[in-house]
């Protein structure tokens, strides 16, 4: 049982997969819903401070390196472009916009991407953590309901 919880914890830390993949894995392994949710949220949030503090510095450092330069340049340019677009649309509601971005369980949205975007936009650490925490909680609820079949059952009520 401990192995399964550790697996779910570490899977929730992996970029792209994050808690969106860890919750279905945990429920598929027969783990109870609430402990799986809590473990996944903790695992998904653990990298956030490190991403905020070091990812931008690493990308700037690697910008002119021959091997990793193109990847770093792509990440910085893409992040700044997307971040500025989000900033224009959101205005003063940037924290809420980031929360919704992180909370929608689609590929490319999540705590890793949201934290990097917040870092590139020079948002305050506290605001980034709040937005990511709220988004991760929201994504966890959505994925938990979807994994248990609740969203599928609800959609049949509205079928024409």
mmCIF file of C-alpha atoms in Angstrom:
data_model
loop_
_atom_site.group_PDB
_atom_site.id
_atom_site.type_symbol
_atom_site.label_atom_id
_atom_site.label_comp_id
_atom_site.label_asym_id
_atom_site.label_seq_id
_atom_site.Cartn_x
_atom_site.Cartn_y
_atom_site.Cartn_z
ATOM 1 C CA UNK A 1 0.000 0.000 0.000
ATOM 2 C CA UNK A 2 2.842 2.425 0.849
ATOM 3 C CA UNK A 3 4.426 1.661 -2.543
ATOM 4 C CA UNK A 4 1.229 2.711 -4.284
ATOM 5 C CA UNK A 5 1.044 5.988 -2.354
ATOM 6 C CA UNK A 6 4.698 6.721 -3.152
ATOM 7 C CA UNK A 7 4.072 5.949 -6.819
ATOM 8 C CA UNK A 8 1.123 8.342 -6.917
ATOM 9 C CA UNK A 9 3.126 11.005 -5.042
ATOM 10 C CA UNK A 10 6.053 10.847 -7.468
ATOM 11 C CA UNK A 11 3.865 10.663 -10.578
ATOM 12 C CA UNK A 12 2.098 13.843 -9.450
ATOM 13 C CA UNK A 13 5.485 15.607 -9.433
ATOM 14 C CA UNK A 14 6.259 14.769 -13.082
ATOM 15 C CA UNK A 15 5.775 17.668 -15.528
ATOM 16 C CA UNK A 16 2.884 17.337 -17.995
ATOM 17 C CA UNK A 17 1.462 14.270 -16.171
ATOM 18 C CA UNK A 18 1.190 15.902 -12.734
ATOM 19 C CA UNK A 19 -1.896 15.187 -10.652
ATOM 20 C CA UNK A 20 -3.986 14.839 -13.812
ATOM 21 C CA UNK A 21 -2.392 11.456 -14.362
ATOM 22 C CA UNK A 22 -1.665 10.550 -10.750
ATOM 23 C CA UNK A 23 -5.271 10.625 -9.509
ATOM 24 C CA UNK A 24 -6.554 8.134 -12.114
ATOM 25 C CA UNK A 25 -3.536 5.920 -11.400
ATOM 26 C CA UNK A 26 -4.204 6.019 -7.659
ATOM 27 C CA UNK A 27 -7.883 5.252 -8.039
ATOM 28 C CA UNK A 28 -7.034 2.527 -10.549
ATOM 29 C CA UNK A 29 -4.739 0.968 -7.942
ATOM 30 C CA UNK A 30 -7.678 0.859 -5.537
ATOM 31 C CA UNK A 31 -6.503 3.626 -3.217
ATOM 32 C CA UNK A 32 -9.198 5.597 -1.344
ATOM 33 C CA UNK A 33 -10.225 8.884 -2.996
ATOM 34 C CA UNK A 34 -9.444 11.426 -0.245
ATOM 35 C CA UNK A 35 -5.929 10.204 0.675
ATOM 36 C CA UNK A 36 -5.086 9.907 -3.035
ATOM 37 C CA UNK A 37 -6.275 13.481 -3.612
ATOM 38 C CA UNK A 38 -4.222 14.837 -0.698
ATOM 39 C CA UNK A 39 -1.065 12.929 -1.701
ATOM 40 C CA UNK A 40 -1.405 14.112 -5.314
ATOM 41 C CA UNK A 41 -1.905 17.748 -4.314
ATOM 42 C CA UNK A 42 1.153 17.635 -2.060
ATOM 43 C CA UNK A 43 3.254 15.973 -4.751
ATOM 44 C CA UNK A 44 2.085 18.414 -7.419
ATOM 45 C CA UNK A 45 2.779 21.471 -5.253
ATOM 46 C CA UNK A 46 6.212 20.379 -3.985
ATOM 47 C CA UNK A 47 8.151 21.521 -7.103
ATOM 48 C CA UNK A 48 6.384 24.922 -7.316
ATOM 49 C CA UNK A 49 8.813 26.962 -5.149
ATOM 50 C CA UNK A 50 11.821 25.448 -6.920
ATOM 51 C CA UNK A 51 10.358 26.171 -10.355
ATOM 52 C CA UNK A 52 9.558 29.741 -9.355
ATOM 53 C CA UNK A 53 12.985 30.409 -7.866
ATOM 54 C CA UNK A 54 15.233 28.599 -10.341
ATOM 55 C CA UNK A 55 13.554 27.862 -13.706
ATOM 56 C CA UNK A 56 13.783 31.385 -15.093
ATOM 57 C CA UNK A 57 17.390 31.723 -13.942
ATOM 58 C CA UNK A 58 18.252 28.419 -15.600
ATOM 59 C CA UNK A 59 16.566 29.436 -18.860
ATOM 60 C CA UNK A 60 18.403 32.762 -18.915
ATOM 61 C CA UNK A 61 21.682 31.007 -18.100
ATOM 62 C CA UNK A 62 21.167 28.449 -20.861
ATOM 63 C CA UNK A 63 19.936 30.987 -23.427
ATOM 64 C CA UNK A 64 23.353 31.323 -25.136
ATOM 65 C CA UNK A 65 24.654 27.802 -24.551
ATOM 66 C CA UNK A 66 25.212 25.881 -27.790
ATOM 67 C CA UNK A 67 23.449 22.641 -26.827
ATOM 68 C CA UNK A 68 20.477 23.828 -24.758
ATOM 69 C CA UNK A 69 20.260 27.408 -26.047
ATOM 70 C CA UNK A 70 17.512 26.840 -28.623
ATOM 71 C CA UNK A 71 15.299 25.061 -26.082
ATOM 72 C CA UNK A 72 15.847 27.766 -23.449
ATOM 73 C CA UNK A 73 15.242 30.503 -25.999
ATOM 74 C CA UNK A 74 12.015 28.804 -27.146
ATOM 75 C CA UNK A 75 10.771 28.497 -23.541
ATOM 76 C CA UNK A 76 11.540 32.128 -22.711
ATOM 77 C CA UNK A 77 10.037 33.542 -25.901
ATOM 78 C CA UNK A 78 6.956 31.308 -25.737
ATOM 79 C CA UNK A 79 6.481 31.969 -22.013
ATOM 80 C CA UNK A 80 6.812 35.731 -22.355
ATOM 81 C CA UNK A 81 4.501 35.859 -25.377
ATOM 82 C CA UNK A 82 1.835 33.711 -23.710
ATOM 83 C CA UNK A 83 2.268 35.503 -20.408
ATOM 84 C CA UNK A 84 1.868 38.958 -21.942
ATOM 85 C CA UNK A 85 -1.238 37.793 -23.799
ATOM 86 C CA UNK A 86 -2.702 36.435 -20.550
ATOM 87 C CA UNK A 87 -1.725 39.655 -18.770
ATOM 88 C CA UNK A 88 -3.482 41.806 -21.402
ATOM 89 C CA UNK A 89 -6.689 39.793 -21.192
ATOM 90 C CA UNK A 90 -6.699 39.387 -17.409
ATOM 91 C CA UNK A 91 -5.597 42.857 -16.370
ATOM 92 C CA UNK A 92 -5.711 43.042 -12.583
ATOM 93 C CA UNK A 93 -7.223 39.564 -12.360
ATOM 94 C CA UNK A 94 -3.965 37.890 -13.343
ATOM 95 C CA UNK A 95 -3.885 35.688 -10.250
ATOM 96 C CA UNK A 96 -7.401 34.402 -10.953
ATOM 97 C CA UNK A 97 -6.532 33.864 -14.627
ATOM 98 C CA UNK A 98 -3.459 31.862 -13.592
ATOM 99 C CA UNK A 99 -5.587 29.825 -11.158
ATOM 100 C CA UNK A 100 -8.030 28.945 -13.947
ATOM 101 C CA UNK A 101 -5.169 28.161 -16.332
ATOM 102 C CA UNK A 102 -3.649 25.734 -13.835
ATOM 103 C CA UNK A 103 -7.050 24.336 -12.832
ATOM 104 C CA UNK A 104 -8.193 23.271 -16.286
ATOM 105 C CA UNK A 105 -6.925 19.697 -16.640
ATOM 106 C CA UNK A 106 -5.608 19.833 -20.204
ATOM 107 C CA UNK A 107 -2.132 18.995 -21.529
ATOM 108 C CA UNK A 108 0.179 21.976 -21.199
ATOM 109 C CA UNK A 109 -1.721 23.513 -18.302
ATOM 110 C CA UNK A 110 -0.693 22.738 -14.772
ATOM 111 C CA UNK A 111 1.431 23.789 -11.831
ATOM 112 C CA UNK A 112 4.721 23.503 -13.733
ATOM 113 C CA UNK A 113 3.585 25.658 -16.649
ATOM 114 C CA UNK A 114 1.642 28.053 -14.432
ATOM 115 C CA UNK A 115 4.569 28.594 -12.092
ATOM 116 C CA UNK A 116 6.941 29.178 -14.986
ATOM 117 C CA UNK A 117 4.488 31.666 -16.524
ATOM 118 C CA UNK A 118 4.133 33.467 -13.187
ATOM 119 C CA UNK A 119 7.907 33.613 -12.854
ATOM 120 C CA UNK A 120 8.361 34.995 -16.372
ATOM 121 C CA UNK A 121 5.631 37.589 -15.713
ATOM 122 C CA UNK A 122 7.435 38.677 -12.516
ATOM 123 C CA UNK A 123 4.387 37.922 -10.401
ATOM 124 C CA UNK A 124 4.854 37.882 -6.646
ATOM 125 C CA UNK A 125 5.792 34.497 -5.192
ATOM 126 C CA UNK A 126 2.778 34.535 -2.871
ATOM 127 C CA UNK A 127 0.363 35.201 -5.750
ATOM 128 C CA UNK A 128 1.877 32.425 -7.870
ATOM 129 C CA UNK A 129 1.641 29.920 -5.011
ATOM 130 C CA UNK A 130 -1.974 30.911 -4.270
ATOM 131 C CA UNK A 131 -2.970 30.615 -7.925
ATOM 132 C CA UNK A 132 -1.186 27.289 -8.374
ATOM 133 C CA UNK A 133 -2.587 25.860 -5.154
ATOM 134 C CA UNK A 134 -6.134 26.856 -6.099
ATOM 135 C CA UNK A 135 -5.645 25.530 -9.625
ATOM 136 C CA UNK A 136 -4.214 22.237 -8.428
ATOM 137 C CA UNK A 137 -7.104 21.801 -5.984
ATOM 138 C CA UNK A 138 -9.592 22.539 -8.779
ATOM 139 C CA UNK A 139 -7.873 20.195 -11.256
ATOM 140 C CA UNK A 140 -7.760 17.491 -8.578
ATOM 141 C CA UNK A 141 -11.494 17.767 -7.971
ATOM 142 C CA UNK A 142 -12.228 17.641 -11.698
ATOM 143 C CA UNK A 143 -9.928 14.650 -12.246
ATOM 144 C CA UNK A 144 -11.266 12.843 -9.176
ATOM 145 C CA UNK A 145 -14.857 13.247 -10.351
ATOM 146 C CA UNK A 146 -13.931 12.245 -13.896
ATOM 147 C CA UNK A 147 -11.997 9.194 -12.674
ATOM 148 C CA UNK A 148 -14.920 8.037 -10.574
ATOM 149 C CA UNK A 149 -17.274 8.406 -13.537
ATOM 150 C CA UNK A 150 -19.338 11.183 -11.971
ATOM 151 C CA UNK A 151 -18.766 13.593 -14.870
ATOM 152 C CA UNK A 152 -19.624 10.906 -17.403
ATOM 153 C CA UNK A 153 -22.831 10.057 -15.576
ATOM 154 C CA UNK A 154 -23.772 13.737 -15.295
ATOM 155 C CA UNK A 155 -23.212 14.278 -19.008
ATOM 156 C CA UNK A 156 -25.765 11.569 -19.797
ATOM 157 C CA UNK A 157 -28.416 13.679 -18.055
ATOM 158 C CA UNK A 158 -27.943 16.391 -20.664
ATOM 159 C CA UNK A 159 -27.715 14.134 -23.724
ATOM 160 C CA UNK A 160 -30.248 14.921 -26.397
#
